[in-house]
Amino acid sequence: MKTVYTCFCTDIIHDGHLNIIKEAHKIGKVIVGCLSDEALIRYNKFPTIGQEERIKLYRSIDGVEEVVIQNDMLYDDAITLIQPDYVIHGDNWKEGPEKAIRDHVENLLKAYGGKLVDIPYTYNEKVKKIDMQLREKLAMPEYRRKRLRQLISMTPIVKVMEAHSGLTGLIVEKTVIESSDGKLDQFDAMWISSLCDSTAKGKPDIELVDMTSRFRTIDDIMEVTTKPIIFDGDTGGLTEHFVYTVRSLERMGVSAIIIEDKKGLKKNSLFGTEVKQTQATIEEMSAKISAGKKAQLTDDFMIIARIESLILEKGMEDALERARAFVKAGADGIMIHSRKKDPAEIIEFCDRFRKEDSKTPIVVVPSSFNTITEEELAEHGVNIVIYANQLTRSAFPAMQQTAIDILKYHRAKEVDDRLMPIKQIITLIDEL
Ligand code: SPV
Ligand code: MG
């Protein structure tokens, strides 16, 4: 009896999957791989049910003999273990980002004489609808909100990119690359930066853009994406106002707010001591954190305390003392910020904090200390890395140069080569 292997990464079984099983069954004994949660989240298919439930679901399909967990997106573990005579898959993986996976599987099979079977991919109206419903489910507040905590527990480091509009949200949502290890790579979540949200509106980053407007930005992004959102809450405002902000964000499906231990007129941290900035006392900040934690209704939402001691040159001991106090006050995570080019002070903070506290998530924003890699940060206990402003900073010079050149040449021909073709921009956005 020949063995046929296929890997599923779905929460709902539709005609396409049933067709694969039917075709596989004609060839031999069918073994289904259930892609593990850890692998799935790198594969742009965040699970809405856990892997144990998915295993049960796949077992219940007629014709399935056995279900195994597949941990490796590239099939190495499953193929080594099972050595199936055949691997069967829909032919949609012959193109696009999944092609690399197909090529890899083909090579694994070749090594011992196994064969690949591509069958026509089923894409009827029903399948299309199920695909869309799954996406919609992920966009719903109750799924989106808890996804950040799930990611922290499932991935070595959560990668977050700033978004300040529907379009930048789509870039964070959809950019997938084949990474150096042959796997797929993408961002896990979005950061609603106060700097970028203000800049997009042509305003300074001084808590001038009001909450209603900031919520509008979140809403624009949420309408077209599914990935979790971390909101830059600046100082959090008055404690009496902060509790309402927490409730609103939680209801919208935002996963976390980060508030910084500053008071009075807030200026961007990257100004450091060049401008007057006042740090809140430990007691003031702790009271705000506690009030926010009391106000929230779910266990999913996170209030992360951001420490400005290194930015304001108050020293490492002050930063660590604050971290301890803020965790005690209920903070679900600590963001430590620095504007030094050298990551040494960030590393020292993380190492020392981790020695005392092995659990509380650490967040960093490496805008200045940008030589350190995600892998190195993870080694020092960092759980979340935020690329806070790079999309804005890349778009602005490109737009400015285009404006300059059109003025210079009295026409648009000279800039055309570096523009996205009109045809491409009108197909960039999915229509319902
Ligand atoms: C932001 O992105 O608005 C931040 C991070 O708060 S920083 O600009 O580095 O202060
Ligand atoms: Mg900010």
CSV table of C-alpha atoms and ligand atoms in Angstrom, one decimal:
chain,number,residue,atom,x,y,z
A,1,MET,CA,0.0,0.0,0.0
A,2,LYS,CA,1.4,3.4,-1.0
A,3,THR,CA,1.3,6.3,1.4
A,4,VAL,CA,0.1,9.8,0.3
A,5,TYR,CA,0.8,12.9,2.4
A,6,THR,CA,-0.8,16.3,2.3
A,7,CYS,CA,-0.5,19.2,4.7
A,8,PHE,CA,-3.5,21.3,5.8
A,9,CYS,CA,-3.4,24.7,7.3
A,10,THR,CA,-7.0,25.5,7.5
A,11,ASP,CA,-9.7,26.0,10.2
A,12,ILE,CA,-12.6,25.1,7.9
A,13,ILE,CA,-12.8,22.1,5.5
A,14,HIS,CA,-14.2,23.0,2.1
A,15,ASP,CA,-14.6,21.4,-1.3
A,16,GLY,CA,-10.9,22.0,-2.2
A,17,HIS,CA,-9.7,20.0,0.8
A,18,LEU,CA,-12.3,17.2,0.3
A,19,ASN,CA,-11.1,17.0,-3.3
A,20,ILE,CA,-7.5,16.6,-2.2
A,21,ILE,CA,-8.5,13.7,0.1
A,22,LYS,CA,-10.6,12.1,-2.6
A,23,GLU,CA,-7.7,12.2,-5.1
A,24,ALA,CA,-5.2,11.1,-2.5
A,25,HIS,CA,-7.4,8.2,-1.4
A,26,LYS,CA,-7.3,6.9,-5.0
A,27,ILE,CA,-3.5,6.6,-4.8
A,28,GLY,CA,-3.1,5.1,-1.3
A,29,LYS,CA,-3.2,5.5,2.5
A,30,VAL,CA,-3.9,9.1,3.3
A,31,ILE,CA,-1.8,10.9,6.0
A,32,VAL,CA,-2.7,14.5,6.7
A,33,GLY,CA,-0.2,16.9,8.3
A,34,CYS,CA,-1.6,19.6,10.6
A,35,LEU,CA,0.6,22.6,10.3
A,36,SER,CA,1.4,23.6,13.9
A,37,ASP,CA,0.3,26.9,15.4
A,38,GLU,CA,3.9,28.2,15.5
A,39,ALA,CA,4.4,27.4,11.8
A,40,LEU,CA,1.0,28.7,10.8
A,41,ILE,CA,1.6,32.2,12.1
A,42,ARG,CA,4.6,32.6,9.9
A,43,TYR,CA,2.5,31.4,7.0
A,44,ASN,CA,-0.1,34.2,6.9
A,45,LYS,CA,-2.8,32.0,8.1
A,46,PHE,CA,-3.3,32.8,11.8
A,47,PRO,CA,-5.4,30.1,13.4
A,48,THR,CA,-8.9,30.9,14.8
A,49,ILE,CA,-9.0,27.4,16.5
A,50,GLY,CA,-6.1,25.7,18.2
A,51,GLN,CA,-4.0,22.8,16.7
A,52,GLU,CA,-5.7,20.2,18.8
A,53,GLU,CA,-9.1,21.1,17.4
A,54,ARG,CA,-7.7,21.2,13.9
A,55,ILE,CA,-6.3,17.7,14.4
A,56,LYS,CA,-9.8,16.5,15.4
A,57,LEU,CA,-11.3,18.2,12.4
A,58,TYR,CA,-9.0,16.6,9.9
A,59,ARG,CA,-9.4,13.1,11.6
A,60,SER,CA,-13.1,13.4,11.0
A,61,ILE,CA,-12.8,13.5,7.2
A,62,ASP,CA,-13.7,10.3,5.4
A,63,GLY,CA,-10.7,8.7,3.9
A,64,VAL,CA,-8.1,10.2,6.3
A,65,GLU,CA,-6.1,7.4,7.9
A,66,GLU,CA,-3.8,9.4,10.2
A,67,VAL,CA,-3.1,13.0,11.2
A,68,VAL,CA,0.3,14.1,12.3
A,69,ILE,CA,1.6,17.5,13.5
A,70,GLN,CA,3.9,19.2,10.9
A,71,ASN,CA,6.1,21.8,12.6
A,72,ASP,CA,8.1,22.8,9.6
A,73,MET,CA,6.5,25.0,7.0
A,74,LEU,CA,9.0,23.4,4.5
A,75,TYR,CA,7.8,19.8,5.3
A,76,ASP,CA,11.3,18.7,6.4
A,77,ASP,CA,10.1,17.0,9.6
A,78,ALA,CA,7.0,15.3,8.1
A,79,ILE,CA,8.8,14.0,5.1
A,80,THR,CA,11.8,12.7,7.0
A,81,LEU,CA,9.5,10.9,9.5
A,82,ILE,CA,6.9,9.5,7.1
A,83,GLN,CA,8.9,9.1,3.8
A,84,PRO,CA,5.6,9.2,1.9
A,85,ASP,CA,5.5,7.7,-1.7
A,86,TYR,CA,3.5,10.8,-2.7
A,87,VAL,CA,2.9,14.4,-1.6
A,88,ILE,CA,-0.3,15.8,-3.0
A,89,HIS,CA,-1.3,19.5,-3.2
A,90,GLY,CA,-3.4,21.9,-5.1
A,91,ASP,CA,-1.6,23.4,-8.1
A,92,ASN,CA,-1.9,26.9,-6.8
A,93,TRP,CA,1.5,26.5,-5.1
A,94,LYS,CA,3.2,26.4,-8.5
A,95,GLU,CA,3.3,30.2,-8.4
A,96,GLY,CA,3.7,33.0,-5.8
A,97,PRO,CA,5.4,32.9,-2.5
A,98,GLU,CA,4.5,29.2,-2.0
A,99,LYS,CA,6.5,28.1,-5.0
A,100,ALA,CA,9.6,28.0,-2.9
A,101,ILE,CA,8.0,25.5,-0.6
A,102,ARG,CA,6.9,23.4,-3.5
A,103,ASP,CA,10.5,23.4,-4.9
A,104,HIS,CA,11.8,22.4,-1.5
A,105,VAL,CA,9.3,19.5,-1.1
A,106,GLU,CA,10.1,18.3,-4.7
A,107,ASN,CA,13.8,18.1,-3.7
A,108,LEU,CA,13.1,16.3,-0.5
A,109,LEU,CA,11.0,13.7,-2.4
A,110,LYS,CA,13.6,13.3,-5.1
A,111,ALA,CA,16.2,12.2,-2.6
A,112,TYR,CA,14.5,8.9,-2.0
A,113,GLY,CA,12.3,8.5,-5.1
A,114,GLY,CA,9.0,10.0,-3.8
A,115,LYS,CA,6.7,11.9,-6.1
A,116,LEU,CA,4.8,15.2,-6.1
A,117,VAL,CA,1.2,15.2,-7.4
A,118,ASP,CA,-0.3,18.6,-8.2
A,119,ILE,CA,-4.1,18.5,-8.7
A,120,PRO,CA,-6.1,21.4,-10.1
A,121,TYR,CA,-6.9,23.9,-7.3
A,122,THR,CA,-10.6,24.2,-6.5
A,123,TYR,CA,-11.6,27.8,-6.4
A,124,ASN,CA,-15.4,28.0,-6.7
A,125,GLU,CA,-17.7,30.7,-5.3
A,126,LYS,CA,-18.2,28.6,-2.1
A,127,VAL,CA,-14.5,28.2,-1.5
A,128,LYS,CA,-14.0,32.0,-2.2
A,129,LYS,CA,-16.7,32.8,0.4
A,130,ILE,CA,-15.2,30.6,3.0
A,131,ASP,CA,-11.7,32.1,2.5
A,132,MET,CA,-13.3,35.6,2.9
A,133,GLN,CA,-15.2,34.6,6.0
A,134,LEU,CA,-12.1,33.3,7.6
A,135,ARG,CA,-10.3,36.6,6.9
A,136,GLU,CA,-13.3,38.5,8.3
A,137,LYS,CA,-13.3,36.4,11.4
A,138,LEU,CA,-9.7,37.3,12.0
A,139,ALA,CA,-10.6,41.0,11.6
A,140,MET,CA,-13.3,40.8,14.3
A,141,PRO,CA,-12.4,42.5,17.7
A,142,GLU,CA,-12.5,39.3,19.8
A,143,TYR,CA,-10.0,37.5,17.5
A,144,ARG,CA,-7.8,40.5,16.7
A,145,ARG,CA,-7.5,41.6,20.3
A,146,LYS,CA,-6.1,38.4,21.8
A,147,ARG,CA,-3.8,37.7,18.9
A,148,LEU,CA,-0.9,39.8,20.3
A,149,ARG,CA,-0.8,37.7,23.5
A,150,GLN,CA,-1.0,34.5,21.4
A,151,LEU,CA,1.9,35.8,19.2
A,152,ILE,CA,4.1,36.6,22.3
A,153,SER,CA,3.7,33.0,23.5
A,154,MET,CA,4.2,31.4,20.1
A,155,THR,CA,7.0,33.3,18.4
A,156,PRO,CA,10.6,34.2,19.5
A,157,ILE,CA,10.0,37.9,18.8
A,158,VAL,CA,6.9,39.7,17.6
A,159,LYS,CA,7.7,42.0,14.6
A,160,VAL,CA,5.7,45.2,14.5
A,161,MET,CA,5.7,47.8,11.7
A,162,GLU,CA,4.1,51.3,11.9
A,163,ALA,CA,0.9,52.0,10.0
A,164,HIS,CA,-0.9,55.3,9.8
A,165,SER,CA,-3.5,54.8,7.0
A,166,GLY,CA,-5.4,52.1,5.2
A,167,LEU,CA,-2.7,51.9,2.6
A,168,THR,CA,0.2,51.5,5.0
A,169,GLY,CA,-1.9,49.0,7.0
A,170,LEU,CA,-2.2,47.0,3.8
A,171,ILE,CA,1.6,47.1,3.3
A,172,VAL,CA,2.1,45.7,6.8
A,173,GLU,CA,-0.7,43.1,6.3
A,174,LYS,CA,0.4,41.8,2.9
A,175,THR,CA,4.2,42.1,2.6
A,176,VAL,CA,5.5,38.5,2.6
A,177,ILE,CA,9.0,37.6,1.6
A,178,GLU,CA,10.9,34.4,1.2
A,179,SER,CA,13.5,34.7,4.0
A,180,SER,CA,17.1,33.4,3.9
A,181,ASP,CA,16.1,30.1,5.5
A,182,GLY,CA,13.7,29.5,2.6
A,183,LYS,CA,10.6,30.1,4.8
A,184,LEU,CA,8.1,32.9,4.5
A,185,ASP,CA,8.5,36.1,6.6
A,186,GLN,CA,6.2,38.9,7.4
A,187,PHE,CA,5.3,41.4,10.1
A,188,ASP,CA,3.1,40.2,12.9
A,189,ALA,CA,1.4,43.4,14.1
A,190,MET,CA,0.9,47.1,13.5
A,191,TRP,CA,2.1,50.1,15.5
A,192,ILE,CA,-0.1,53.2,15.5
A,193,SER,CA,2.7,55.7,16.1
A,194,SER,CA,1.8,59.1,17.5
A,195,LEU,CA,4.8,60.5,15.5
A,196,CYS,CA,3.6,59.1,12.2
A,197,ASP,CA,-0.1,59.7,12.8
A,198,SER,CA,0.6,63.3,13.6
A,199,THR,CA,3.1,63.7,10.8
A,200,ALA,CA,0.6,62.3,8.3
A,201,LYS,CA,-1.7,65.1,9.4
A,202,GLY,CA,1.0,67.7,9.2
A,203,LYS,CA,1.0,68.3,12.9
A,204,PRO,CA,3.7,68.1,15.6
A,205,ASP,CA,4.0,65.0,17.9
A,206,ILE,CA,2.8,66.8,21.1
A,207,GLU,CA,-0.6,65.0,21.8
A,208,LEU,CA,-2.2,67.6,19.6
A,209,VAL,CA,-4.1,65.1,17.4
A,210,ASP,CA,-7.1,64.3,19.6
A,211,MET,CA,-8.3,60.8,20.4
A,212,THR,CA,-11.3,60.9,18.1
A,213,SER,CA,-8.9,61.5,15.2
A,214,ARG,CA,-6.5,58.8,16.4
A,215,PHE,CA,-9.4,56.3,16.7
A,216,ARG,CA,-10.4,57.3,13.1
A,217,THR,CA,-6.9,56.3,11.9
A,218,ILE,CA,-7.2,52.9,13.7
A,219,ASP,CA,-10.6,52.4,12.2
A,220,ASP,CA,-9.3,53.1,8.6
A,221,ILE,CA,-6.6,50.5,9.2
A,222,MET,CA,-8.9,47.9,10.8
A,223,GLU,CA,-11.3,48.1,7.9
A,224,VAL,CA,-8.8,46.6,5.5
A,225,THR,CA,-6.5,44.4,7.7
A,226,THR,CA,-6.6,41.5,10.2
A,227,LYS,CA,-3.3,41.8,12.1
A,228,PRO,CA,-3.2,43.0,15.7
A,229,ILE,CA,-2.7,46.6,16.7
A,230,ILE,CA,-0.5,48.2,19.3
A,231,PHE,CA,-1.5,51.8,20.0
A,232,ASP,CA,1.0,54.5,20.9
A,233,GLY,CA,-1.0,56.2,23.7
A,234,ASP,CA,1.7,58.9,24.4
A,235,THR,CA,1.3,59.9,28.2
A,236,GLY,CA,-2.2,58.4,28.3
A,237,GLY,CA,-3.4,61.8,29.3
A,238,LEU,CA,-5.2,62.4,32.6
A,239,THR,CA,-5.9,59.2,34.5
A,240,GLU,CA,-9.6,60.2,34.5
A,241,HIS,CA,-9.5,60.2,30.6
A,242,PHE,CA,-7.1,57.2,30.3
A,243,VAL,CA,-9.7,54.7,31.7
A,244,TYR,CA,-12.1,55.7,28.9
A,245,THR,CA,-9.4,55.3,26.3
A,246,VAL,CA,-8.6,51.8,27.5
A,247,ARG,CA,-12.3,50.8,27.3
A,248,SER,CA,-12.7,52.3,23.8
A,249,LEU,CA,-9.5,50.6,22.4
A,250,GLU,CA,-10.5,47.3,24.0
A,251,ARG,CA,-13.9,47.4,22.4
A,252,MET,CA,-12.5,48.3,19.0
A,253,GLY,CA,-10.2,45.2,19.1
A,254,VAL,CA,-6.9,46.9,19.7
A,255,SER,CA,-4.5,44.5,21.5
A,256,ALA,CA,-2.3,46.9,23.5
A,257,ILE,CA,-1.7,50.5,24.5
A,258,ILE,CA,1.8,51.7,25.4
A,259,ILE,CA,1.9,54.8,27.7
A,260,GLU,CA,5.1,56.6,28.6
A,261,ASP,CA,6.0,57.9,32.0
A,262,LYS,CA,6.0,61.6,31.1
A,263,LYS,CA,3.7,64.5,32.0
A,264,GLY,CA,3.0,68.0,30.9
A,265,LEU,CA,3.6,68.9,27.3
A,266,LYS,CA,4.9,65.7,25.7
A,267,LYS,CA,7.5,66.1,23.0
A,268,ASN,CA,8.9,63.2,20.9
A,269,SER,CA,11.4,61.1,22.8
A,270,LEU,CA,14.0,61.3,20.0
A,271,PHE,CA,14.5,65.0,21.0
A,272,GLY,CA,15.9,63.6,24.3
A,273,THR,CA,17.1,66.4,26.6
A,274,GLU,CA,17.3,69.0,23.7
A,275,VAL,CA,13.7,70.0,24.7
A,276,LYS,CA,12.1,70.4,28.1
A,277,GLN,CA,10.3,67.1,29.0
A,278,THR,CA,9.1,66.1,32.5
A,279,GLN,CA,9.0,62.6,33.7
A,280,ALA,CA,6.0,61.5,35.8
A,281,THR,CA,6.8,60.2,39.2
A,282,ILE,CA,6.7,56.4,39.9
A,283,GLU,CA,3.6,57.0,42.0
A,284,GLU,CA,1.8,59.0,39.3
A,285,MET,CA,2.5,56.5,36.5
A,286,SER,CA,1.7,53.5,38.7
A,287,ALA,CA,-1.7,55.0,39.6
A,288,LYS,CA,-2.5,55.5,35.9
A,289,ILE,CA,-1.5,51.9,35.1
A,290,SER,CA,-3.6,50.5,38.0
A,291,ALA,CA,-6.6,52.6,37.0
A,292,GLY,CA,-6.3,51.4,33.4
A,293,LYS,CA,-6.0,47.7,34.4
A,294,LYS,CA,-9.1,48.1,36.6
A,295,ALA,CA,-11.1,49.6,33.8
A,296,GLN,CA,-10.4,46.9,31.2
A,297,LEU,CA,-13.0,44.2,30.7
A,298,THR,CA,-11.1,41.3,29.0
A,299,ASP,CA,-8.0,39.4,29.9
A,300,ASP,CA,-6.7,40.0,26.3
A,301,PHE,CA,-5.9,43.7,26.4
A,302,MET,CA,-2.4,44.8,27.4
A,303,ILE,CA,-1.3,48.0,29.1
A,304,ILE,CA,2.5,48.4,28.4
A,305,ALA,CA,4.5,50.9,30.4
A,306,ARG,CA,7.2,52.8,28.6
A,307,ILE,CA,10.2,54.0,30.5
A,308,GLU,CA,11.9,57.3,29.5
A,309,SER,CA,14.7,57.2,32.1
A,310,LEU,CA,17.4,56.5,29.5
A,311,ILE,CA,16.1,59.1,27.1
A,312,LEU,CA,16.0,61.7,29.8
A,313,GLU,CA,19.5,60.6,31.1
A,314,LYS,CA,18.2,59.6,34.6
A,315,GLY,CA,20.3,56.4,34.6
A,316,MET,CA,19.9,52.6,34.5
A,317,GLU,CA,19.0,52.2,38.2
A,318,ASP,CA,16.1,54.6,37.8
A,319,ALA,CA,14.9,52.7,34.7
A,320,LEU,CA,15.0,49.4,36.5
A,321,GLU,CA,13.3,50.7,39.6
A,322,ARG,CA,10.5,52.0,37.5
A,323,ALA,CA,10.2,48.7,35.6
A,324,ARG,CA,9.8,46.9,38.9
A,325,ALA,CA,7.2,49.4,40.2
A,326,PHE,CA,5.2,49.4,36.9
A,327,VAL,CA,5.0,45.6,36.8
A,328,LYS,CA,3.8,45.7,40.4
A,329,ALA,CA,1.2,48.3,39.5
A,330,GLY,CA,-0.2,45.8,36.9
A,331,ALA,CA,1.7,46.6,33.6
A,332,ASP,CA,1.5,43.8,31.1
A,333,GLY,CA,4.8,44.7,29.5
A,334,ILE,CA,7.7,47.1,29.7
A,335,MET,CA,8.9,49.2,26.8
A,336,ILE,CA,12.4,50.6,27.3
A,337,HIS,CA,13.5,53.4,25.0
A,338,SER,CA,16.9,54.8,24.1
A,339,ARG,CA,18.1,57.3,21.5
A,340,LYS,CA,21.7,56.1,21.5
A,341,LYS,CA,23.1,54.6,18.3
A,342,ASP,CA,24.9,52.0,20.4
A,343,PRO,CA,22.4,49.4,21.7
A,344,ALA,CA,24.6,48.7,24.9
A,345,GLU,CA,22.3,50.5,27.4
A,346,ILE,CA,19.2,48.6,26.0
A,347,ILE,CA,21.0,45.3,26.2
A,348,GLU,CA,22.1,46.1,29.8
A,349,PHE,CA,18.6,46.9,30.8
A,350,CYS,CA,17.1,43.8,29.2
A,351,ASP,CA,19.7,41.5,30.7
A,352,ARG,CA,19.3,42.9,34.2
A,353,PHE,CA,15.5,43.1,34.0
A,354,ARG,CA,15.3,39.5,32.7
A,355,LYS,CA,17.5,38.3,35.6
A,356,GLU,CA,14.8,39.5,38.0
A,357,ASP,CA,11.7,38.9,35.9
A,358,SER,CA,11.6,36.1,33.4
A,359,LYS,CA,8.0,36.6,32.3
A,360,THR,CA,7.0,40.3,31.7
A,361,PRO,CA,7.3,41.0,28.0
A,362,ILE,CA,9.9,43.5,26.9
A,363,VAL,CA,9.3,45.9,24.0
A,364,VAL,CA,12.0,47.9,22.2
A,365,VAL,CA,11.9,50.5,19.4
A,366,PRO,CA,15.3,50.4,17.6
A,367,SER,CA,15.0,53.6,15.6
A,368,SER,CA,18.4,54.9,16.8
A,369,PHE,CA,20.1,51.6,17.8
A,370,ASN,CA,19.3,50.1,14.4
A,371,THR,CA,22.3,47.8,14.0
A,372,ILE,CA,21.0,45.2,16.4
A,373,THR,CA,19.1,42.3,14.8
A,374,GLU,CA,15.8,40.8,15.9
A,375,GLU,CA,17.7,37.6,16.7
A,376,GLU,CA,20.1,39.4,19.0
A,377,LEU,CA,17.3,41.3,20.7
A,378,ALA,CA,15.4,38.0,21.3
A,379,GLU,CA,18.6,36.5,22.9
A,380,HIS,CA,18.5,39.4,25.4
A,381,GLY,CA,14.9,38.6,26.3
A,382,VAL,CA,13.1,41.1,24.0
A,383,ASN,CA,9.6,39.9,23.0
A,384,ILE,CA,8.4,42.7,20.8
A,385,VAL,CA,10.3,44.8,18.3
A,386,ILE,CA,8.6,47.9,16.8
A,387,TYR,CA,9.8,49.6,13.6
A,388,ALA,CA,8.1,52.8,14.6
A,389,ASN,CA,8.5,55.2,11.7
A,390,GLN,CA,10.3,53.7,8.7
A,391,LEU,CA,7.4,53.6,6.3
A,392,THR,CA,6.7,57.3,6.8
A,393,ARG,CA,10.4,58.2,6.5
A,394,SER,CA,10.7,56.3,3.3
A,395,ALA,CA,7.6,57.7,1.6
A,396,PHE,CA,8.2,61.3,2.5
A,397,PRO,CA,11.5,61.8,0.6
A,398,ALA,CA,10.2,60.0,-2.4
A,399,MET,CA,7.1,62.2,-2.6
A,400,GLN,CA,9.1,65.3,-2.0
A,401,GLN,CA,11.5,64.5,-4.8
A,402,THR,CA,8.6,63.9,-7.2
A,403,ALA,CA,7.2,67.3,-6.3
A,404,ILE,CA,10.5,69.0,-6.9
A,405,ASP,CA,11.2,67.3,-10.2
A,406,ILE,CA,7.7,68.1,-11.7
A,407,LEU,CA,8.3,71.7,-10.7
A,408,LYS,CA,11.7,71.6,-12.3
A,409,TYR,CA,10.8,70.0,-15.6
A,410,HIS,CA,7.3,71.5,-16.0
A,411,ARG,CA,6.0,68.0,-16.8
A,412,ALA,CA,5.8,64.6,-15.2
A,413,LYS,CA,7.7,62.5,-17.8
A,414,GLU,CA,11.0,62.6,-16.0
A,415,VAL,CA,9.6,61.1,-12.8
A,416,ASP,CA,7.5,58.5,-14.5
A,417,ASP,CA,10.1,55.7,-14.4
A,418,ARG,CA,10.1,55.6,-10.6
A,419,LEU,CA,6.3,55.6,-10.2
A,420,MET,CA,4.1,52.7,-9.7
A,421,PRO,CA,2.2,52.1,-13.0
A,422,ILE,CA,-1.4,53.3,-12.9
A,423,LYS,CA,-2.7,49.8,-13.7
A,424,GLN,CA,-0.9,48.4,-10.7
A,425,ILE,CA,-2.2,51.1,-8.3
A,426,ILE,CA,-5.8,50.5,-9.3
A,427,THR,CA,-5.4,46.7,-8.7
A,428,LEU,CA,-3.5,47.1,-5.4
A,429,ILE,CA,-6.8,47.3,-3.4
A,430,ASP,CA,-9.0,44.3,-3.1
A,431,GLU,CA,-12.6,44.8,-4.1
A,432,LEU,CA,-15.4,42.9,-2.4
B,1,SPV,C1,6.3,57.0,18.0
B,1,SPV,O1,6.5,56.2,17.0
B,1,SPV,O2,5.5,57.9,18.0
B,1,SPV,C2,7.1,56.7,19.2
B,1,SPV,C3,8.4,56.1,19.2
B,1,SPV,O3,6.6,57.1,20.3
B,1,SPV,S1,9.5,57.4,19.2
B,1,SPV,O4,9.2,58.3,18.0
B,1,SPV,O5,10.8,56.8,19.0
B,1,SPV,O6,9.4,58.1,20.4
B,2,MG,MG,4.9,58.4,20.1
